[in-house]
Structure formats: C-alpha cells, structure tokens
Coordinates of C-alpha atoms in Angstrom, one line a residue:
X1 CA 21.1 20.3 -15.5
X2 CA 17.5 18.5 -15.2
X3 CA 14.5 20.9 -15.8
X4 CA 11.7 20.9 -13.3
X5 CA 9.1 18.9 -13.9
X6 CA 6.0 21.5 -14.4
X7 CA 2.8 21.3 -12.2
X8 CA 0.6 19.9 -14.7
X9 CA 3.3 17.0 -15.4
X10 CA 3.5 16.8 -11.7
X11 CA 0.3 15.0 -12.1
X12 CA 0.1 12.8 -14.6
X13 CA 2.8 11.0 -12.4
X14 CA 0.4 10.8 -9.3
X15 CA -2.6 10.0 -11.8
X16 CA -0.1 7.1 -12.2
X17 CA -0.1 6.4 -8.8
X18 CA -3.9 6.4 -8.1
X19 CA -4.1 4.0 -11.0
X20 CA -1.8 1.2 -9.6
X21 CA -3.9 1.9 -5.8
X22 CA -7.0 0.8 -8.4
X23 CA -5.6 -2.3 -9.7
X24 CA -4.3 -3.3 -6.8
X25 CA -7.2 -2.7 -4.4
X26 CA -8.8 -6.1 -5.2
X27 CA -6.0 -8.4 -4.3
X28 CA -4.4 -6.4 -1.4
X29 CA -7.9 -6.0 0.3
X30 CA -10.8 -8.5 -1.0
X31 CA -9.2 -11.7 -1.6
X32 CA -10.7 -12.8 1.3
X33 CA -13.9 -11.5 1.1
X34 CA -14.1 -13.3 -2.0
X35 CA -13.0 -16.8 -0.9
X36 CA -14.4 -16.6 2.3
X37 CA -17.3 -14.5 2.4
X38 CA -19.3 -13.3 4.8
X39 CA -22.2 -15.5 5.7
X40 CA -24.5 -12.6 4.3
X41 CA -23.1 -12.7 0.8
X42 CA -23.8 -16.0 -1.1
X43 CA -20.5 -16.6 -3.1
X44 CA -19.9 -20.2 -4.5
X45 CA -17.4 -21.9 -2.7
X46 CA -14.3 -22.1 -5.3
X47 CA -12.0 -23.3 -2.5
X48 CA -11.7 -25.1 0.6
X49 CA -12.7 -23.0 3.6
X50 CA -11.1 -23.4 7.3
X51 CA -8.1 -24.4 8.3
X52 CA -5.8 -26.6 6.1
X53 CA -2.4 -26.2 7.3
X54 CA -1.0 -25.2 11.2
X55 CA -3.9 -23.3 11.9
X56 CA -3.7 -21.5 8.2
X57 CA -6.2 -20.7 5.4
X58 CA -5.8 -21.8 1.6
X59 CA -6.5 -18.1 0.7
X60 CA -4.4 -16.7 4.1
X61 CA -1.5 -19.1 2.0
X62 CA -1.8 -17.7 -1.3
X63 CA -1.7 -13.9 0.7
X64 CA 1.6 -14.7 2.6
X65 CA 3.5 -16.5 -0.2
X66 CA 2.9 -14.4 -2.7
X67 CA 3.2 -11.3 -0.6
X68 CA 7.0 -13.3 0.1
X69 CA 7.6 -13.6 -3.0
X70 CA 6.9 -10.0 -4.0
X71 CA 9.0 -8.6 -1.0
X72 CA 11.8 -10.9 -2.0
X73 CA 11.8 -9.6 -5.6
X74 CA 11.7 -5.8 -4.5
X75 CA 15.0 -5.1 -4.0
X76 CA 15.5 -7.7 -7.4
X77 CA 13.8 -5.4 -9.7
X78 CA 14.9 -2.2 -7.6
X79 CA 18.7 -2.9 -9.1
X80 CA 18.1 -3.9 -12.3
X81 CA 16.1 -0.7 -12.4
X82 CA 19.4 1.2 -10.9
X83 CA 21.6 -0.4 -13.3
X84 CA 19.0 -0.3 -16.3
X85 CA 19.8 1.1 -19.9
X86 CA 16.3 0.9 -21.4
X87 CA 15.8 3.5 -24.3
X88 CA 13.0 5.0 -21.9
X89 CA 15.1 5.5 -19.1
X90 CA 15.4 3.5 -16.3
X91 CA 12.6 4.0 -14.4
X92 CA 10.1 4.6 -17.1
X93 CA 10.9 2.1 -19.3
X94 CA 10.1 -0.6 -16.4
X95 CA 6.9 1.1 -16.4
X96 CA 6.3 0.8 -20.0
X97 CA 7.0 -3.1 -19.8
X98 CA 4.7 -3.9 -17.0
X99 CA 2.2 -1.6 -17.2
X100 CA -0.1 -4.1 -19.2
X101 CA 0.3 -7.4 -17.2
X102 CA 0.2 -5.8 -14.4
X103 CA -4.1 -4.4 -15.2
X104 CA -4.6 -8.1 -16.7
X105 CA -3.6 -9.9 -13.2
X106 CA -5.3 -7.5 -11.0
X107 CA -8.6 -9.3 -11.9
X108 CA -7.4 -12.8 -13.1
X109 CA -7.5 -14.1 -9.6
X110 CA -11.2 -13.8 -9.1
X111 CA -11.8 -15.3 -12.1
X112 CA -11.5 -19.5 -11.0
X113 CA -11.7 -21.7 -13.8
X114 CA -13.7 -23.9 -12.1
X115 CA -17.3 -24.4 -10.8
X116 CA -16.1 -27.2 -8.0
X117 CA -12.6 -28.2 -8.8
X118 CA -11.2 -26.9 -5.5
X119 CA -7.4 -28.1 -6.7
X120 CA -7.5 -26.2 -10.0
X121 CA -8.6 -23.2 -8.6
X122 CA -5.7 -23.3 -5.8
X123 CA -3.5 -23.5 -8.0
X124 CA -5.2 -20.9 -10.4
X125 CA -5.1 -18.6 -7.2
X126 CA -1.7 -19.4 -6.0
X127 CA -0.3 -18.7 -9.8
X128 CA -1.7 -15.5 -10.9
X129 CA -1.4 -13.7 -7.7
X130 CA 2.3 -14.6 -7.5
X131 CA 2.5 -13.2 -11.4
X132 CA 0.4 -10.3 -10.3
X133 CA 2.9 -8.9 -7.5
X134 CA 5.6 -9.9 -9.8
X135 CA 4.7 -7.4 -12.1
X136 CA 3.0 -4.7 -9.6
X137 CA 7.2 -4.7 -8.1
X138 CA 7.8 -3.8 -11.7
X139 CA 5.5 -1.4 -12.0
X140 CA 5.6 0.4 -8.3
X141 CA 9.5 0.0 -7.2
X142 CA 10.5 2.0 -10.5
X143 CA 7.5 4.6 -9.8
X144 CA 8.9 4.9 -6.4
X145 CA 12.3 5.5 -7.2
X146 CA 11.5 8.2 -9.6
X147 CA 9.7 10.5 -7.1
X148 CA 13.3 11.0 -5.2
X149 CA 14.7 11.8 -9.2
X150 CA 11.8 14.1 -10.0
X151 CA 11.9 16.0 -6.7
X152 CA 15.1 18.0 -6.9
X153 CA 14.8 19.1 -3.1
X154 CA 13.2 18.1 -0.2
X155 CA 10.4 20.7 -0.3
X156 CA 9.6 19.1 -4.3
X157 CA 9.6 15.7 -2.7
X158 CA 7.6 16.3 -0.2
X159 CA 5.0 17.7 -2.3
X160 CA 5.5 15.2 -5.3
X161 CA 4.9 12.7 -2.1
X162 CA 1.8 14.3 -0.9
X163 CA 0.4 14.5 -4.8
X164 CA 1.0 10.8 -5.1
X165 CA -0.7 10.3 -1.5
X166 CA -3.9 12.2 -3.1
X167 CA -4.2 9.7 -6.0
X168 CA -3.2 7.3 -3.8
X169 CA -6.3 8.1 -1.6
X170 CA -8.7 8.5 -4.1
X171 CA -7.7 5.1 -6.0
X172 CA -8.1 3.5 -2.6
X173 CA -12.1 5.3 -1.9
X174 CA -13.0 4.0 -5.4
X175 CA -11.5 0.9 -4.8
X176 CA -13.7 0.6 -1.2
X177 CA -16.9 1.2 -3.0
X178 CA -16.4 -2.4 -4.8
X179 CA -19.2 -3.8 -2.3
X180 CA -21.5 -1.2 -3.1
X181 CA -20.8 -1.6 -6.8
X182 CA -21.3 -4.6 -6.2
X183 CA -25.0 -4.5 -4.7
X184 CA -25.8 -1.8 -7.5
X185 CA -25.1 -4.8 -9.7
X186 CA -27.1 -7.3 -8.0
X187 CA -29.8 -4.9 -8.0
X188 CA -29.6 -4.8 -11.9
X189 CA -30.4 -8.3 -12.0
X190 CA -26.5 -9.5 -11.7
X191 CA -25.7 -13.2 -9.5
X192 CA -23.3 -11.4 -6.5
X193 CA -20.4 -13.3 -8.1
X194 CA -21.0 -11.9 -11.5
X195 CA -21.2 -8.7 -10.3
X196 CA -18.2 -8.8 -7.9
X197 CA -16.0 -9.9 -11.0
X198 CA -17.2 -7.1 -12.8
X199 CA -16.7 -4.5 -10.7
X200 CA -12.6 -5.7 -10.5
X201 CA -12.3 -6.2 -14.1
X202 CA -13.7 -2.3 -14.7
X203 CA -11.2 -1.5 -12.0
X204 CA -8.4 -3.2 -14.0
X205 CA -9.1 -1.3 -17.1
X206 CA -9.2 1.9 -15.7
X207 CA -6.5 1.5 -13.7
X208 CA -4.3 0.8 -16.7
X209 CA -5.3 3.6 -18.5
X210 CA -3.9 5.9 -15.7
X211 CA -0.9 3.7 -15.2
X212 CA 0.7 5.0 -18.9
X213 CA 0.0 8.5 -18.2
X214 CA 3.6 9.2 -16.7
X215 CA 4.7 7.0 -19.2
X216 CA 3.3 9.0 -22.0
X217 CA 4.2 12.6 -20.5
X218 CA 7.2 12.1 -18.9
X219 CA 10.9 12.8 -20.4
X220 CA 13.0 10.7 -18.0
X221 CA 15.9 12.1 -19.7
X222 CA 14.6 15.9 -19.1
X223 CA 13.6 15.9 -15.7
X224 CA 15.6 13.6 -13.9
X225 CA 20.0 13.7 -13.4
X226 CA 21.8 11.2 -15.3
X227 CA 23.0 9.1 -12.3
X228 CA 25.2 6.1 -12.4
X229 CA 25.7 2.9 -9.3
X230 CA 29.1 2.2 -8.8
X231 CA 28.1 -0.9 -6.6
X232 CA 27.2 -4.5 -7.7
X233 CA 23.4 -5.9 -6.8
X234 CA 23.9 -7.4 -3.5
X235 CA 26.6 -4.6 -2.7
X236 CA 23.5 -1.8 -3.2
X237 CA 21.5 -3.8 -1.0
X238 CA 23.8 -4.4 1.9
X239 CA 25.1 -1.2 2.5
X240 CA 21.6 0.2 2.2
X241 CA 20.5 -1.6 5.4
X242 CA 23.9 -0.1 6.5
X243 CA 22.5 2.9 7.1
X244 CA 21.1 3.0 10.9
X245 CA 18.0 5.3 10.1
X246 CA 16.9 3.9 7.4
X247 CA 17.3 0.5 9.1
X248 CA 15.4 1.6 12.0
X249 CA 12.5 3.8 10.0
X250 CA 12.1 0.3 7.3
X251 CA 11.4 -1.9 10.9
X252 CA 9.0 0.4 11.6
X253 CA 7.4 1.0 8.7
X254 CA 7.5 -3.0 8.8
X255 CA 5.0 -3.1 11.9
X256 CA 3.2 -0.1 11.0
X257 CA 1.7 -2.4 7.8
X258 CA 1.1 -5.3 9.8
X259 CA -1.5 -3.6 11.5
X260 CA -2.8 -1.8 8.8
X261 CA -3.4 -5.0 6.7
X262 CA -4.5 -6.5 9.4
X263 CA -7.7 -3.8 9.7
X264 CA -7.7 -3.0 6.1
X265 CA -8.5 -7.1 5.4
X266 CA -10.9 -7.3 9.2
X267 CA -12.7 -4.0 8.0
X268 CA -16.1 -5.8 6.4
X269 CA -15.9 -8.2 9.1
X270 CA -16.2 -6.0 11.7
X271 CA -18.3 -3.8 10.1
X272 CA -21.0 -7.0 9.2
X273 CA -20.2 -9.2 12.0
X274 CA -19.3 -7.1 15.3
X275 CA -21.7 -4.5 14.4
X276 CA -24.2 -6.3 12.3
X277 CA -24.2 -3.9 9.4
X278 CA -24.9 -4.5 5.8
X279 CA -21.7 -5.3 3.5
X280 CA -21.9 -2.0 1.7
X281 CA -21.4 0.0 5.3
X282 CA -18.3 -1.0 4.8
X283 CA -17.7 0.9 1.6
X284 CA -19.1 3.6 3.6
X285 CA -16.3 3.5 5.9
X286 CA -13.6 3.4 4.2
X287 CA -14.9 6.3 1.8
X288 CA -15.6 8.7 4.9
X289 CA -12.3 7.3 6.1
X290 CA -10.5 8.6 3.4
X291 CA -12.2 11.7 2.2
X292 CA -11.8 12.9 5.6
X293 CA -8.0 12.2 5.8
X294 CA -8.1 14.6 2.8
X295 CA -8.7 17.3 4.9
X296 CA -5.9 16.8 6.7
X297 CA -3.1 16.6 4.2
X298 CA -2.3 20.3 3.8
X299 CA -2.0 20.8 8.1
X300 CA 0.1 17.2 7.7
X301 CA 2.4 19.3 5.0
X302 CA 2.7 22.4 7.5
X303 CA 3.2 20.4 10.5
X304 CA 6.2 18.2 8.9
X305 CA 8.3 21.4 7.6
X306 CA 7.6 23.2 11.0
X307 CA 8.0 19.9 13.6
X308 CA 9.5 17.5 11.3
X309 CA 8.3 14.2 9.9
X310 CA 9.6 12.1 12.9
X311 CA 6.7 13.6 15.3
X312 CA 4.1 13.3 13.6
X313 CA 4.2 9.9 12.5
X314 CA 4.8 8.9 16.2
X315 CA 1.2 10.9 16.6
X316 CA 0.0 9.0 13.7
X317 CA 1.0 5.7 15.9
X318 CA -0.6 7.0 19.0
X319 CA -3.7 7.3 17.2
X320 CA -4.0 4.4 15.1
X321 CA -3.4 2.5 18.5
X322 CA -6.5 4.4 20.1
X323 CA -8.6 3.5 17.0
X324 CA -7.9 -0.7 17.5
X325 CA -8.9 -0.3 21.1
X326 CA -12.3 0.9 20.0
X327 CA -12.6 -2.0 17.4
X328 CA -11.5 -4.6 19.6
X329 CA -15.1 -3.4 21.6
X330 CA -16.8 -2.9 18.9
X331 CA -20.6 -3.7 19.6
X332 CA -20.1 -3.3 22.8
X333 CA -20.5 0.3 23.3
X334 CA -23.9 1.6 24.3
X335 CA -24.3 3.5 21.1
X336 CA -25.6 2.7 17.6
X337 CA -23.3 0.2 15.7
X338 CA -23.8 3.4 12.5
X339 CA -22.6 5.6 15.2
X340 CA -19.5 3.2 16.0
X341 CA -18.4 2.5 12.8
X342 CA -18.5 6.2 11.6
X343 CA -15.7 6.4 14.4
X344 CA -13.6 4.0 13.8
X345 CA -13.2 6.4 10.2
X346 CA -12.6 9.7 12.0
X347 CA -10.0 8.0 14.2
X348 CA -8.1 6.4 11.1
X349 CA -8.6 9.1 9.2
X350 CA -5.8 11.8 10.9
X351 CA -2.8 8.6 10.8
X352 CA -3.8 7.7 7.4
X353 CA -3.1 11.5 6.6
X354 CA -0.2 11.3 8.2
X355 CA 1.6 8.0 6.6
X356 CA -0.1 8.1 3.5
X357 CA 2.7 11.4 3.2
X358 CA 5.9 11.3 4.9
X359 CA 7.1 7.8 4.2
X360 CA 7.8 8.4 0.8
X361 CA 9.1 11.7 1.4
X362 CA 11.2 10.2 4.3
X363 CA 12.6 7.3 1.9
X364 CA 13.2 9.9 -1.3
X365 CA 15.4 12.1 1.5
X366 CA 17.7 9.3 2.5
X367 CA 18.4 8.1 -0.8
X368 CA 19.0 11.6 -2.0
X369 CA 21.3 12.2 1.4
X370 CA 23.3 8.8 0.6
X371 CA 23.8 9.5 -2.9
X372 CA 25.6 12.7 -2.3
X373 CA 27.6 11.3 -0.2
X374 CA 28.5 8.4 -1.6
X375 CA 28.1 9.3 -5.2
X376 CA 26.1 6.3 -5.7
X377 CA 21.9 7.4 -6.6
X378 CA 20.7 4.3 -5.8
X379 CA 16.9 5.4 -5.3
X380 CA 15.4 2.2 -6.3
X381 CA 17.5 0.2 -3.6
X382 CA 16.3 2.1 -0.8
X383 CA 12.7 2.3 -2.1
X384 CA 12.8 -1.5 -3.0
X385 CA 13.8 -2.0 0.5
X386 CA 11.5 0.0 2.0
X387 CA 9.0 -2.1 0.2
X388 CA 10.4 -5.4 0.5
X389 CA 9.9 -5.0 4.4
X390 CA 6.3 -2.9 4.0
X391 CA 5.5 -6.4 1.8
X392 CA 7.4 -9.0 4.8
X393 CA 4.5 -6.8 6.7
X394 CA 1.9 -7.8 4.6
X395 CA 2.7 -11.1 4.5
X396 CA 2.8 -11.7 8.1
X397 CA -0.6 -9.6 7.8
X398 CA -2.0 -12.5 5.2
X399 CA -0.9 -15.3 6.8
X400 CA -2.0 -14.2 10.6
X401 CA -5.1 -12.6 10.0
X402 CA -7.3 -14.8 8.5
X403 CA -6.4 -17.3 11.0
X404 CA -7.6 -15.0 13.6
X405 CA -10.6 -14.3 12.3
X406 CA -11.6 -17.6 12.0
X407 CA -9.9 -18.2 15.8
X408 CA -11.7 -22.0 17.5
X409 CA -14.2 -22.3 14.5
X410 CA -14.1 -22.7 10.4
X411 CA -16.2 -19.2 9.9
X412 CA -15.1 -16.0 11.0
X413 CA -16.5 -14.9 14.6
X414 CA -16.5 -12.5 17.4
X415 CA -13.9 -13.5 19.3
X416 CA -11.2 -13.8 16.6
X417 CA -12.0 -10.4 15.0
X418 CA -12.1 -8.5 18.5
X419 CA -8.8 -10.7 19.3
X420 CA -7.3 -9.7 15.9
X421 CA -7.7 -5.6 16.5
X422 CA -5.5 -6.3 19.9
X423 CA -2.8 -8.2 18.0
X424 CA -3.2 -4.9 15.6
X425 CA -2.4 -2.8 18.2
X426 CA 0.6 -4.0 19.5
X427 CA 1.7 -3.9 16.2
X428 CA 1.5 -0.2 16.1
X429 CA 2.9 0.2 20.2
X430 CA 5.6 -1.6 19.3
X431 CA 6.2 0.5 16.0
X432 CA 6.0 3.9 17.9
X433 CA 8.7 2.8 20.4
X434 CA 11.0 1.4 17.5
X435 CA 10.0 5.3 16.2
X436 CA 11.8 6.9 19.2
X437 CA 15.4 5.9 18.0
X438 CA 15.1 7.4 14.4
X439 CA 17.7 10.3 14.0
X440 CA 15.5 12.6 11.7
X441 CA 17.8 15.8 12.5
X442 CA 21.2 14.3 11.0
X443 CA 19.2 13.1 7.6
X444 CA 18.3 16.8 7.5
X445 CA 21.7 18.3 8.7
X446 CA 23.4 16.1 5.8
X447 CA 20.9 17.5 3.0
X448 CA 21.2 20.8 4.4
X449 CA 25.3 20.6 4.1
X450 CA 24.8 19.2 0.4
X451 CA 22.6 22.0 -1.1
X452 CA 24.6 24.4 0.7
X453 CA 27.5 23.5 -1.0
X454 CA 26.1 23.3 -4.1

C-alpha cells in the first residue's frame, strides 16, 4: 500500500509546478512581443514583420507549428511514460531527463544569432521552440500524470490540484513582471533588448532549480501504486477519447484555451495600444490579475465539493465572456484607461480561479474512475490528451491571433485587437454550451462505487 505523501512533500511537487509556469512564460506569452513589438519599445528587427504567408506572421508560424508539434507528441511521451521502466519511476524519471533542456530552451529563442540575417534567425526560431515544447511535454505530461498517482482520493487531488494551481499562479505573476524587469533594466543603463534577454535567461535558471525539487524529494515508488497498462500505444489513446465525458470536457477545455491565449498574447497590446498605457501597465495587470484570483481559490475549493466542478466552470465561462466584451471597447468607456484596465483584471480574475483548479482535478478523476474499471492506470494518456487538445488550442490561438492584431495593415491596430477580443469570446460561448453536455454526476457515482468497495 502507497504511503501518503506528507504536506511538506506536497509542495515541493507544486514548487515543481510554478517552476515549469517560469520557464515557460516567455515562449507561451512574449514571443510576439519580442518579434513584433510594440511601436513604443525599440527592439531590432530580427525577423520579417507583416504578413508572409495567407494572411500569417513568421512568428504567428513558429507559435502554431510548434505548438502542433507539441500537441502531437503529448499523448507520444504520455505512453512511453505509462509503459516506462526508468530506475526513477515512471513519471519521475522523465522528469529527471528533461528537466535541464527544458530551462536551456526557455530562453534560447530570444537569443537570434544574427544582427540582420532574417533567414537564420527563422530558422533559429522555428528550431529551438519546436525543441523547447519537445522537452516541456517531457517535462509537464509526466508531472501531470503523477498528481492523479499522488492523490489517492478525490478530496487529495483536488487539493494537490489547487497546490499546483498556486505555484502555477505565482510562476505566471513573476513571469508578467518581465516588462517591468525589463524597464528596471533599461533604467540601469541596459539597451531594451539586452535587458529583455536577461530577464528570460534569469527566469530560465530559476525555473530549473524548482523543476528538480520533486525530483529530489519524491519516492515514486513510496507514494504512488505500482500500476501496469495492459493496452498497446495507439490502443491507450483510442479508447481514451472513448470515454464521452472526457471527450466532451477535452473539446471544451480545447475552446476554453483558445481564448485564453488569444488575451494572454493581446494583453500588452491592449493595454499600450487601446488604452494608451505604458508597457509595464501591463505587468501591472496581469499581477493584480492573479494575486486577486488568489483570493478566490479557497471559496473555488468549497464551492466545487458543495456544487460540483461542472457549475462552476460554466460560471467561470460566463465571466470570462463578460470580460472580452469589455476589452473589445476598451478606450471607449468614459472612464480613465488605469481605471479600465484594472477591470479587465478583477473580471479575469474569479474564471482564472476557477480553471486554474478543477481541470486537473477533473482529468486526475477520470483517469482514476477508468482505471478501476478497466484495470488499466493510464494517467498519462488521459492527461497527455487533455494536453494535446489544450496545445491544438494554442495553436489555433498562435496562428489566428497575430494575424488579427495586425488585421488591413503590417502593425498591430485598433481594429484588429478590438476584433480579436470578439473572436475570444465566442470562443468561450461556444465552450460553455459544449459545457452543458458533460455528465459530472456518473464520474462521481463511479468513484463513489470504487472506494466503497474497497
């Protein structure tokens, strides 16, 4: 029988989790503040600008193929982590092997190796952030999987989930603060591109240093079952996307991150260019943003054992849909832009609450519910899955949006950024109604049955 993992070790697997959010800020969020920055912020130009391909970007490109290329390998890595035999275990010995790599390539993409050799640098862009998700799957899709082997009950997942939504939070805050960071630099005597690369390279370092703590303190072979797969790669896969709610709750989850990515990557844009705002407002944001959706993750925790996890994500929906309507008018309003952009973080931050939680814990139930009735633990497959769609959302995020904001010109402008928070809310009306159809009650009834009989 596995031992529960204590409190204190409880953590050093989130602390895990707030380092990946670090290393992975950069690429996910300011790849296109980088190659096409604001007018405000004087970056050389390492690549060409505009459209180069059906209405698409060079740096939009690089975003949707490798974003395609890391949902693709998802559900790759998730069964050779199922199936693995690594001394370390299964999940933490994928950690151990990518856990470097993956700190190096979080900063090797904003380091072009040349001044005004637009081809190299494509391809320099194109290369490492392909390697870099390659070895962030290997990292995260393992980590993933673990939480539903760590948690030995719903109530232990759930909280494991909200501890890694925490780290996950504050890894995202520090992560926001790049442009100001940034500016601090510049202020030191720093060029802005100099100081940018800085800032991601400290990220990377610190970042890795968290990634080996659940490495270091935690006995796979202590705290988790010994589980075996009866079912070949594909097979796992397949019958996986068999299972009707989890089929409906990944297409959700699907358009949910489209229109996430879509804000996350618009956010300095609208910030400097609907509301006229220096680039470090936008640090400000996201930092009030998120330390206010702290205050909502214990009432978040209550709420989903008392009304279930289905509501409130439909509520998260419902909100995040209000919140693009006010930034598709952003400027507009007869109030001061500071004003305007300080709501646009209170109204994220209740639905960031909301799904930075229960996904996770949602996922780590219906593995856990499948594997007892089908005696195949298959964790990583269903969290590899989830992923692979979250990252097909992404992709359609990084290939869409930068077009948008660009929309009739070769610079961002108005009309494409207003234009890109509608297209974000459809995402999330559309998500909401998918919601609707999710059977939450029989994943619970099923769990219920299996710890009864045990």
């Amino acid at each position: 029988m596995a031992e529960r993992l204590p409190m204190w070790k409880k953590w050093m697997y989130a602390l895990g989790q707030l380092g990946w959010s670090l290393v992975s800020f950069a690429i996910g969020n300011a790849l296109v503040y980088f190659y096409m920055p604001p007018e405000t912020v004087n970056f050389p130009q390492f690549i060409q600008r505009g459209i180069v391909f059906a209405g698409l970007t060079i740096v939009g490109l690089a975003l949707g193929v490798s974003r395609f290329f890391d949902a693709v390998t998802d559900p790759i890595v998730a069964t050779l982590s199922d199936r693995s035999k690594l001394k370390l275990g299964r999940r933490r010995g994928f950690l151990a092997i990518s856990v470097l790599p993956f700190a190096i390539f979080s900063f090797l993409p904003f380091l072009p190796p040349s001044a005004n050799n637009f081809a190299l640098n494509t391809a320099w862009l194109f290369a490492t952030v392909i390697i870099f998700y390659w070895f962030m799957t290997m990292y995260v899709t393992p980590f993933f999987a673990w939480m539903s082997e760590l948690g030995h009950d719903p109530n232990e997942r759930l909280l494991l989930s909200t501890l890694i939504s925490i780290t996950w939070a504050i890894g995202y805050v520090i992560g926001t603060q790049v442009y100001l960071f940034q500016t601090l630099l510049e202020k030191a005597g720093f060029e802005p591109v100099r100081a940018f690369q800085l800032v991601v390279i400290v990220y990377g370092i610190i970042g890795f240093v968290l990634m080996l703590l659940p490495i270091i303190f935690i006995d796979e072979k202590r705290y988790c079952e010994s589980h075996t797969v009866n079912e070949g790669g594909l097979e796992a896969i397949i019958t996986a996307f068999k299972e009707k709610n989890f089929l409906i709750f990944v297409f959700q989850d699907l358009l949910y991150w489209v229109g996430l990515t879509g804000i996350s990557l618009g956010l300095v844009y609208y910030v400097t260019v609907l509301l006229g705002l220096p680039k470090e407002q936008a640090s400000q944001v996201q930092l009030i943003m998120f330390l206010l959706s702290f205050i909502f993750y214990v009432p978040v925790n209550f709420l989903a054992k008392k009304f279930g996890k289905k509501k409130l994500l439909m509520i998260g929906f419902i909100i995040f849909a209000i919140d693009f309507v006010f930034v598709s008018m952003l400027g507009k309003y007869n109030v001061s832009p500071i004003i305007q952009s300080y709501i646009v973080a209170i109204l994220s931050a209740i639905p960031l609450a909301i799904f930075g939680i229960l996904p996770n814990a949602m996922v780590a139930d219906i593995a856990e519910a499948h594997g007892r009735e089908t005696g195949n633990y298959k964790a990583a497959v269903f969290f590899g899955a989830r992923t692979f769609m979250q990252k097909m959302g992404q992709t359609v995020a990084g290939l869409i949006f930068p077009s948008l904001f660009i929309l009739g010109k070769n610079e961002v402008n108005e009309m494409g950024l207003r234009i890109s928070a509608i297209v974000s809310l459809s995402f999330m009306i559309l998500g909401y109604i998918l919601l609707i159809f999710y059977n939450e009650k029989k994943i619970l009834e099923n769990l219920g049955l299996a710890f009864e009989e045990k």
